[in-house]
Tab-separated table of C-alpha atoms and ligand atoms in Angstrom:
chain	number	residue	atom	x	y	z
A	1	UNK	CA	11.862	-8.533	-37.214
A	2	UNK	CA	12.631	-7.807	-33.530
A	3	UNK	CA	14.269	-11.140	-32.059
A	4	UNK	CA	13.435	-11.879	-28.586
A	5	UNK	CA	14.690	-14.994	-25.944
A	6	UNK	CA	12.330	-15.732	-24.005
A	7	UNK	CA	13.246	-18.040	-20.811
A	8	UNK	CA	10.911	-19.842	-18.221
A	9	UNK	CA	7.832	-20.992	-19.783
A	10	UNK	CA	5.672	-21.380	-16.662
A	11	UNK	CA	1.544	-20.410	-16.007
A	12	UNK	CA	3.052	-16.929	-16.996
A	13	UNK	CA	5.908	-17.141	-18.992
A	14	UNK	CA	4.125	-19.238	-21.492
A	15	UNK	CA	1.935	-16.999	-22.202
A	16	UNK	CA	3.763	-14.308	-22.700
A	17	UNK	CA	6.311	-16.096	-24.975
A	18	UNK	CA	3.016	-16.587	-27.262
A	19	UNK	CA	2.637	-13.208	-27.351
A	20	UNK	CA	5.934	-12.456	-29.344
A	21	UNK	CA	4.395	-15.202	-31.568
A	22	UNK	CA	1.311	-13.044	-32.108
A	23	UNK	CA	3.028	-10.083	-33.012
A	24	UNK	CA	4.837	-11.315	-35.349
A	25	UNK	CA	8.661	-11.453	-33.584
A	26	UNK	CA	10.930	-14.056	-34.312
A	27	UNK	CA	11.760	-15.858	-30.732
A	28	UNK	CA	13.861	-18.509	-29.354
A	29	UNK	CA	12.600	-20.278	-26.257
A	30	UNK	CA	13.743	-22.091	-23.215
A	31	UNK	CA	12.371	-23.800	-20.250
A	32	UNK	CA	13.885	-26.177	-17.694
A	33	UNK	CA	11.406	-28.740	-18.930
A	34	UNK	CA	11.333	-28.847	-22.537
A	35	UNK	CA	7.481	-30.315	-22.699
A	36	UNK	CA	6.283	-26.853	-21.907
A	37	UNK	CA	7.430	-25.848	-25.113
A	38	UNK	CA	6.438	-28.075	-27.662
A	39	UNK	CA	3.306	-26.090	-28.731
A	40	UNK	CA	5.544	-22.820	-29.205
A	41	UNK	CA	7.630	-25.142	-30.921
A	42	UNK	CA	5.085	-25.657	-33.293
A	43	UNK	CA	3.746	-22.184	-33.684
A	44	UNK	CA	7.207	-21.091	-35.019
A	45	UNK	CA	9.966	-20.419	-31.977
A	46	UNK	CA	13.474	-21.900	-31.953
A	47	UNK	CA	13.687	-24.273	-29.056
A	48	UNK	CA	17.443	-23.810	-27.484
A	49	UNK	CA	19.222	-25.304	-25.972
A	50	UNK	CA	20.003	-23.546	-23.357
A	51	UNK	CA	19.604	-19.839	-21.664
A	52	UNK	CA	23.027	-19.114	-23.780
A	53	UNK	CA	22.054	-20.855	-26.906
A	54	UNK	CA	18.811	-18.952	-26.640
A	55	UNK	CA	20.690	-15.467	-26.212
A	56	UNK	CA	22.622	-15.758	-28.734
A	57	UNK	CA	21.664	-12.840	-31.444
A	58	UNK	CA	18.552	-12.094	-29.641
A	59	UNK	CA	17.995	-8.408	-29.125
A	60	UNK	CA	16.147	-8.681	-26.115
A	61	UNK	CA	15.954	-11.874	-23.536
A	62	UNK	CA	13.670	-12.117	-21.467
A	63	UNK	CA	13.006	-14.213	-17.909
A	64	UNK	CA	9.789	-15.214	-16.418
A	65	UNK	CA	10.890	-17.620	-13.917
A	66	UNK	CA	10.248	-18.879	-9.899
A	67	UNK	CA	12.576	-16.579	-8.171
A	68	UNK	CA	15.880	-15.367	-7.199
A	69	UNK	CA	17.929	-18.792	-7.437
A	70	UNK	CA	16.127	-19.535	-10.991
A	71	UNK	CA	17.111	-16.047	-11.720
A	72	UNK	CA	20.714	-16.209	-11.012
A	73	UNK	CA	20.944	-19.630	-12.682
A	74	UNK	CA	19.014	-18.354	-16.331
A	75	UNK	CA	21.378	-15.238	-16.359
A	76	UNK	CA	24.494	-16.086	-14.973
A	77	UNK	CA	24.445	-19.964	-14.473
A	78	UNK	CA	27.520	-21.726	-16.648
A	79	UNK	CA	25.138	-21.656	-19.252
A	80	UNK	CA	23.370	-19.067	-19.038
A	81	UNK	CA	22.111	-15.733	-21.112
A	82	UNK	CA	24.725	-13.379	-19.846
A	83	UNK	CA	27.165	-16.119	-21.504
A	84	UNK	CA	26.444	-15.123	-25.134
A	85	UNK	CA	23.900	-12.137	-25.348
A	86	UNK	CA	25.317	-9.256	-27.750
A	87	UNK	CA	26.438	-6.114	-26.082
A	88	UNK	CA	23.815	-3.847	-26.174
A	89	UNK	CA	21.049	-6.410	-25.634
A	90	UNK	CA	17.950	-5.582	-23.875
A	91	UNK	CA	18.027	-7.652	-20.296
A	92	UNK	CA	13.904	-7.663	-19.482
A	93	UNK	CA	13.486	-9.390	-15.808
A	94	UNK	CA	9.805	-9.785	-15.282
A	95	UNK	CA	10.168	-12.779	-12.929
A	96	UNK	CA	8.968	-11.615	-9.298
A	97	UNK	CA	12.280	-11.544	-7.350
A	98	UNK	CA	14.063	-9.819	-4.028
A	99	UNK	CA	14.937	-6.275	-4.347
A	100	UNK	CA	18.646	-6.940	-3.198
A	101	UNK	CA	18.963	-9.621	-5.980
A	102	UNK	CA	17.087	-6.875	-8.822
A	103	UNK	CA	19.975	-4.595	-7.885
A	104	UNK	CA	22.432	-7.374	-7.467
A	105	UNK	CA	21.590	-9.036	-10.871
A	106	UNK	CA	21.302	-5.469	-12.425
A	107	UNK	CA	24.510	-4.878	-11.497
A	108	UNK	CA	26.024	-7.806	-13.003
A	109	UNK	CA	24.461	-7.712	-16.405
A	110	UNK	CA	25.142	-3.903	-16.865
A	111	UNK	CA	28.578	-4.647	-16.475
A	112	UNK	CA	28.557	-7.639	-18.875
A	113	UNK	CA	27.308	-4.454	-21.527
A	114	UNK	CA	23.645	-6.079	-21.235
A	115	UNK	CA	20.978	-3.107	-20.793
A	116	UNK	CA	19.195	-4.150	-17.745
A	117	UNK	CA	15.331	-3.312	-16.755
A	118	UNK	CA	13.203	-4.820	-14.056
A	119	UNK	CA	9.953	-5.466	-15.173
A	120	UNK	CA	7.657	-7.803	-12.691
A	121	UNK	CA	3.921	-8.152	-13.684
A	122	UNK	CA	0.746	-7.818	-12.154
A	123	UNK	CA	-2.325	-9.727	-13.624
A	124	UNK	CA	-3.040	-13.472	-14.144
A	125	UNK	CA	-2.181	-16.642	-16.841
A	126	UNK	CA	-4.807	-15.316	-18.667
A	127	UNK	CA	-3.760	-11.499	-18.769
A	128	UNK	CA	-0.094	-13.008	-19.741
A	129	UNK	CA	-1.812	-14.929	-22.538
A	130	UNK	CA	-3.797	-11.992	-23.663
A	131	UNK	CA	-1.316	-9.595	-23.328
A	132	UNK	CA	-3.223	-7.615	-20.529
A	133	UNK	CA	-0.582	-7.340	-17.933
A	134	UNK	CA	0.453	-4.741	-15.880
A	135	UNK	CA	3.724	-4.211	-15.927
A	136	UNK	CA	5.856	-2.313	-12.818
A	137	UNK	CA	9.355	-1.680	-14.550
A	138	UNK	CA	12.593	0.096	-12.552
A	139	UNK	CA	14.588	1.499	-15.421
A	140	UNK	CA	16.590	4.672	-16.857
A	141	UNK	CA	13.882	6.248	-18.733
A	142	UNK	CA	16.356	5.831	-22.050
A	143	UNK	CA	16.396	1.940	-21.220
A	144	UNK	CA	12.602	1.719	-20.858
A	145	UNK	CA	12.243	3.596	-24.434
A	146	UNK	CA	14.109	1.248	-25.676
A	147	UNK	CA	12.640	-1.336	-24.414
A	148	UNK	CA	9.014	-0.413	-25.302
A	149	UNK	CA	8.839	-2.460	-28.198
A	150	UNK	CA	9.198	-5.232	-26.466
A	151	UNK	CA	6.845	-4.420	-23.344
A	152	UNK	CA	4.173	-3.212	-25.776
A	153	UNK	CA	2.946	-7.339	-26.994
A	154	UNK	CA	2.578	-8.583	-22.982
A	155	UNK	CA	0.753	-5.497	-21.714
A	156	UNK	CA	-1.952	-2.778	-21.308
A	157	UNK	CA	-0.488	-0.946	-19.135
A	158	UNK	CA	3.658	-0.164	-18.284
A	159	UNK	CA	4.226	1.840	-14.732
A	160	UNK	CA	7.223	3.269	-14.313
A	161	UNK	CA	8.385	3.627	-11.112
A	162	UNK	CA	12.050	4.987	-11.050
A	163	UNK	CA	15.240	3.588	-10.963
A	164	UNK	CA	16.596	-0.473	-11.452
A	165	UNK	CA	14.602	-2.168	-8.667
A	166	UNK	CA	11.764	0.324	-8.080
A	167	UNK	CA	9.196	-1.745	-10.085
A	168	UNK	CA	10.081	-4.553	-7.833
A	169	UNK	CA	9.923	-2.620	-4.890
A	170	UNK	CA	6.017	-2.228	-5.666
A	171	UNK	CA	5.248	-5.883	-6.666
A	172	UNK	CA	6.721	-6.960	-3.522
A	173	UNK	CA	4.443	-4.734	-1.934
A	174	UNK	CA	1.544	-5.174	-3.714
A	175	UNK	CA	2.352	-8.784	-3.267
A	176	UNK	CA	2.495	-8.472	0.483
A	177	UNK	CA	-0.773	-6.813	0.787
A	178	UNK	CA	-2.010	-9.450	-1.478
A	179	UNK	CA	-0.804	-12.268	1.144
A	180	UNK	CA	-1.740	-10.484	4.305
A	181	UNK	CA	-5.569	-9.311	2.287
A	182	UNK	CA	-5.890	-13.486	1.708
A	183	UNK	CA	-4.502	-14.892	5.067
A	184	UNK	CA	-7.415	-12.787	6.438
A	185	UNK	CA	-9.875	-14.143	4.398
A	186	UNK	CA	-9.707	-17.313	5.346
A	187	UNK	CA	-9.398	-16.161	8.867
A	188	UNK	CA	-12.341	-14.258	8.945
A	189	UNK	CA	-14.121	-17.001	7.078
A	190	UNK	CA	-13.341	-19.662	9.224
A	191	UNK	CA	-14.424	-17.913	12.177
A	192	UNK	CA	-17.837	-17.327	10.095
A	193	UNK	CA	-18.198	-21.156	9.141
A	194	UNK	CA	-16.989	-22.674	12.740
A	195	UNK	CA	-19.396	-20.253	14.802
A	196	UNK	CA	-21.938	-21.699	12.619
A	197	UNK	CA	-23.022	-18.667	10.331
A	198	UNK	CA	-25.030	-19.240	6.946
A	199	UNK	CA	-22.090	-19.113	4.675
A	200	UNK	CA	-24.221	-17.716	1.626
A	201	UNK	CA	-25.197	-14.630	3.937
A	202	UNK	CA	-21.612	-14.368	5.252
A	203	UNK	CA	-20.191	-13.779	1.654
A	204	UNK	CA	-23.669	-11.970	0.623
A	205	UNK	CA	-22.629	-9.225	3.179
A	206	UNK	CA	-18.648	-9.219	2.393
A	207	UNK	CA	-19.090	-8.812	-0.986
A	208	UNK	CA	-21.611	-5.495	-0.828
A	209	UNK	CA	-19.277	-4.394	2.359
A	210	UNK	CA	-16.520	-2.090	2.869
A	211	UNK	CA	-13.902	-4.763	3.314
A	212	UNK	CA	-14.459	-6.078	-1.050
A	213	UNK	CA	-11.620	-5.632	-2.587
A	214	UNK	CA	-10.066	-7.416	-5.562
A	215	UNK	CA	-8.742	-10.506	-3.577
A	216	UNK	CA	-11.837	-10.687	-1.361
A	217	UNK	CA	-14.203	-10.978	-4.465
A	218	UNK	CA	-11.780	-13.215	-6.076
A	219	UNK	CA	-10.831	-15.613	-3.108
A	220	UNK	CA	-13.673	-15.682	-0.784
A	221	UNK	CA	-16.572	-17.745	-2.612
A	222	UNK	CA	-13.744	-19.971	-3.871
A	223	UNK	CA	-12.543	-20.686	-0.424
A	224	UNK	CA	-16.208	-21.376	0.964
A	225	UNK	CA	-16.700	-23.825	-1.471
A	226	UNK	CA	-13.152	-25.444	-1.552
A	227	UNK	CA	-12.713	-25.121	-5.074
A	228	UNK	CA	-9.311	-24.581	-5.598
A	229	UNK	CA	-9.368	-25.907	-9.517
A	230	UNK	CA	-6.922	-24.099	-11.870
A	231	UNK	CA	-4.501	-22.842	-9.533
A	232	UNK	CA	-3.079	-19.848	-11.032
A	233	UNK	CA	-0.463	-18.762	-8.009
A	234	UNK	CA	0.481	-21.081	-5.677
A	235	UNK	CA	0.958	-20.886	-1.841
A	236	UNK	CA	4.861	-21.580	-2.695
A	237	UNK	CA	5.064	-18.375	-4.603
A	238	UNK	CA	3.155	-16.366	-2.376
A	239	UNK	CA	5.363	-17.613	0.171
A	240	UNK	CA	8.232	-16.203	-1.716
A	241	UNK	CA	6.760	-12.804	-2.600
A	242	UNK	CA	5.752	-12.370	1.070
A	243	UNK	CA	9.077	-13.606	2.942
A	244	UNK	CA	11.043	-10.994	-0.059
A	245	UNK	CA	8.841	-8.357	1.355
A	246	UNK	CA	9.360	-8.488	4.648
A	247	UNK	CA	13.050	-9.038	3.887
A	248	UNK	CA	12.897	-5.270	2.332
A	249	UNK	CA	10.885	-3.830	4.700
A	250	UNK	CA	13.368	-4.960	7.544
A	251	UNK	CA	15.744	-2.960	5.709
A	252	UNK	CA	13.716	0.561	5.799
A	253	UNK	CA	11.644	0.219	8.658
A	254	UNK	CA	11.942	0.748	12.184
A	255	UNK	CA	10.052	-1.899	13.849
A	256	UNK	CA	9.438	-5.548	13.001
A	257	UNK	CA	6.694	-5.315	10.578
A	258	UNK	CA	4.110	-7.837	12.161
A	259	UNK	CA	1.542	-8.035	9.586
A	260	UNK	CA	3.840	-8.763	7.519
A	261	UNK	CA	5.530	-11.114	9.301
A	262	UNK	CA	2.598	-13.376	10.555
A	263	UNK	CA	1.663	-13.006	6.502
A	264	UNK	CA	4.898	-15.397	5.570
A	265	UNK	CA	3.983	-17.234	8.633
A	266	UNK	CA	0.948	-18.543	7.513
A	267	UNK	CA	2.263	-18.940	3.953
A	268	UNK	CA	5.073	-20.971	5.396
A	269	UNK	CA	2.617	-23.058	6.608
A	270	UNK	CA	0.379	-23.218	3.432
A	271	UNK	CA	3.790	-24.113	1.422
A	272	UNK	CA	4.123	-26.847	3.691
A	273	UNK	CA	0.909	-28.029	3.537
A	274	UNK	CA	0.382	-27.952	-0.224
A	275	UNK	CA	3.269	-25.963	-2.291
A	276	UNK	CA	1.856	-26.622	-5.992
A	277	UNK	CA	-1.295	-25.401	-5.242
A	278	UNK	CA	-3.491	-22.165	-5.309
A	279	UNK	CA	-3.062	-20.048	-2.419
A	280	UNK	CA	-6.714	-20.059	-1.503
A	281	UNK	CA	-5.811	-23.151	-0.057
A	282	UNK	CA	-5.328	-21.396	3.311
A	283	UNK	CA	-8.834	-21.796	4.308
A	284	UNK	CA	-7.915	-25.377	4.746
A	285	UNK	CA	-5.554	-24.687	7.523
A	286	UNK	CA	-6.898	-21.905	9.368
A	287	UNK	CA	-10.127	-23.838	9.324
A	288	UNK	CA	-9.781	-26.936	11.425
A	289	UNK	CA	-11.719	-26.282	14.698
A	290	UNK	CA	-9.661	-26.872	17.886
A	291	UNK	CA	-8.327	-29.750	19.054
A	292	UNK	CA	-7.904	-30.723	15.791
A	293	UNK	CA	-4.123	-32.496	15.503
A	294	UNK	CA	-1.888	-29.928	13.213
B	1	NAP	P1	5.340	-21.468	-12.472
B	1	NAP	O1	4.203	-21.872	-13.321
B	1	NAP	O2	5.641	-22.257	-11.230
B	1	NAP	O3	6.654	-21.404	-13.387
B	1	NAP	C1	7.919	-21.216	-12.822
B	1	NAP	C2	8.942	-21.178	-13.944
B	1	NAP	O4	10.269	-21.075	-13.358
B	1	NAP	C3	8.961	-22.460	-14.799
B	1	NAP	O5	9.337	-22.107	-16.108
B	1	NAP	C4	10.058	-23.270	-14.110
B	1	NAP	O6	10.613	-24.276	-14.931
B	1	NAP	C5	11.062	-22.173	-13.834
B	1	NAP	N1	12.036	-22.531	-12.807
B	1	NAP	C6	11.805	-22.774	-11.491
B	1	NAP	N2	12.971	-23.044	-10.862
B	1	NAP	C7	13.949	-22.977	-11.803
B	1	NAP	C8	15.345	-23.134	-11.765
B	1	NAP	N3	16.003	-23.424	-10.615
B	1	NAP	N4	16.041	-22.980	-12.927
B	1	NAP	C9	15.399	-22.664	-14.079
B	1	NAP	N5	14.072	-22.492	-14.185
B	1	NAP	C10	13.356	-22.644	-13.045
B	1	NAP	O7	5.214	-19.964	-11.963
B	1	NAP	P2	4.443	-18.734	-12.643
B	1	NAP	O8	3.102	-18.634	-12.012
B	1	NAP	O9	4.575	-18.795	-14.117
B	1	NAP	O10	5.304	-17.521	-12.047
B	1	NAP	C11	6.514	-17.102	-12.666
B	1	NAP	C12	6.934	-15.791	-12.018
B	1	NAP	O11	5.881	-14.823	-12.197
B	1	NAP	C13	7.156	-15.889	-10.510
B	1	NAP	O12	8.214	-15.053	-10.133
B	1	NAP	C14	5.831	-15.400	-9.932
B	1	NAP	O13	5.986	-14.893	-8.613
B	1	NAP	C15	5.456	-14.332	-10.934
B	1	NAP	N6	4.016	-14.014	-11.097
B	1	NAP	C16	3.086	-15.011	-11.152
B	1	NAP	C17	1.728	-14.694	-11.311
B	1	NAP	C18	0.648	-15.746	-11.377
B	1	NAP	O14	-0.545	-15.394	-11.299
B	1	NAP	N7	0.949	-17.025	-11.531
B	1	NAP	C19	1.348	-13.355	-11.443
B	1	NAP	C20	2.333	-12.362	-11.414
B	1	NAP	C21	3.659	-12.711	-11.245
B	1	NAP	P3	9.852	-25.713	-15.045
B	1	NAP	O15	8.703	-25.480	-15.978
B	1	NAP	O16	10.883	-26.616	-15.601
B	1	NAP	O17	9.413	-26.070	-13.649
């Protein structure tokens, strides 16, 4: 059987550790917090000790954690993966990180004899449980065969964009749209609700207009009724996704990108405000009429 690490054991990384459990691969598991484990534990994975300890013999490892300082610390901390995987090993990074660390980190593990892909996700907890994800991988196409088996269990769907570090190129975009799409949500919506509109009209009228997309359906009834139960991302990591954005896209574009910018702006603030929770929470800032003390 195919033996997979899998390390980080978050909303998404738990799921998708389950998955290898599913189909049947034998897996080792770690997490920074070992409670996150336990019912892996008893469905049949190794706990280890550590992202070495885990590495060891495993065919493929693979990360699902915050971003680029948990990255660098599960690869190439003093104990970590790079330490002990076999040459040859698959490295599968689906954790959402910066572009310059997917090529810096890349770099690194190729030259440790590690066969590196990145592989960030689109879709939810659920889809990570279910193994619906999308996946957005940057790989030689030889790599991403090879990988395949391993991509198959957490996903319907693998897009391959190019290179190491395209498939992160498009989550950070898609992720940036994503923040800038939401931000504007509860902008708009707060305008709605503070000029004194019927709220059930208001989202009536968004949600059979041209401005519907994904987010909109998904965030806007949950922001006019404040119920932000079962986060799924948090402002913290939107933060992250958006500020890694416009870090890349001050490296290819001309001019400042504003939207952008004003996008980790008001994420900065939502981190501040409540990091640990879902980034719908927004609404809550942008809402408070004026005059109101910040
Ligand atoms: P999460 O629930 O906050 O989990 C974060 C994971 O990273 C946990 O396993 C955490 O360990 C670990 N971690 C954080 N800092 C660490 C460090 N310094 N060293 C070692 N481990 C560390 O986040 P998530 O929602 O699962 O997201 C994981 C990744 O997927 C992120 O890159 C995120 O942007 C991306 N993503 C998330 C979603 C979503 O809907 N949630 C969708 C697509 C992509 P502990 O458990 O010990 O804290």
């Amino acid at each position: 059987m195919p033996h997979v690490a899998f390390i980080g054991l978050g909303r998404m990384g738990h799921g998708m550790a389950g998955r290898y459990l599913d189909a049947g691969f034998t897996l080792a598991v770690w997490n920074r917090s070992q409670a996150k484990a336990a019912d892996l534990i008893a469905r049949g994975a190794r706990w280890a000790a550590s992202p070495a300890d885990a590495a060891e013999g495993a065919d493929a490892i693979v990360t699902m954690v915050a971003d680029d300082e948990a990255s660098r610390s599960v690869w190439l901390g003093s104990d970590g993966a790079a330490a002990t995987a076999k040459a040859g090993a698959l490295a599968i990074e689906c954790s959402t990180v910066s572009y310059r660390h997917a090529l810096d980190i890349g770099r690194e593990l190729r030259g440790r004899g590690l066969v590196y892909i990145d592989s960030p996700v689109t879709g939810l907890p659920d889809a990570a449980a279910s193994g619906k994800l999308t996946l957005l991988v940057g790989a030689e196409p030889a790599d991403l065969e090879a990988a395949r088996i391993y991509l198959v269990p957490l996903s319907t769907t693998i897009r391959h964009f190019g290179a190491i570090g395209t498939g992160t190129v498009y989550k950070l975009i898609n992720n940036l749209m994503g923040a800038i799409q939401i931000a504007g949500i509860a902008e708009g919506l707060a305008i709605a609700e503070q000029a004194g509109l019927d709220m059930n009209l208001v989202l009536e009228s968004i949600e059979t207009g041209v401005a519907a997309s994904p987010q909109v359906l998904r965030h806007s009834r949950r922001m006019v009724a404040r119920n932000f139960s079962g986060a799924t991302f948090t402002s913290a990591l939107r933060h992250k996704d958006a500020a890694y954005a416009v870090a890349l896209a001050e490296s290819l574009l001309r001019d400042t990108p504003l939207v952008g910018s004003a996008a980790v702006q008001a994420y900065e603030r939502a981190k501040a405000y409540a990091p640990d929770d879902d980034e719908g929470k927004m609404i809550e800032i942008v809402s408070r009429p004026k005059g109101t003390a910040t």
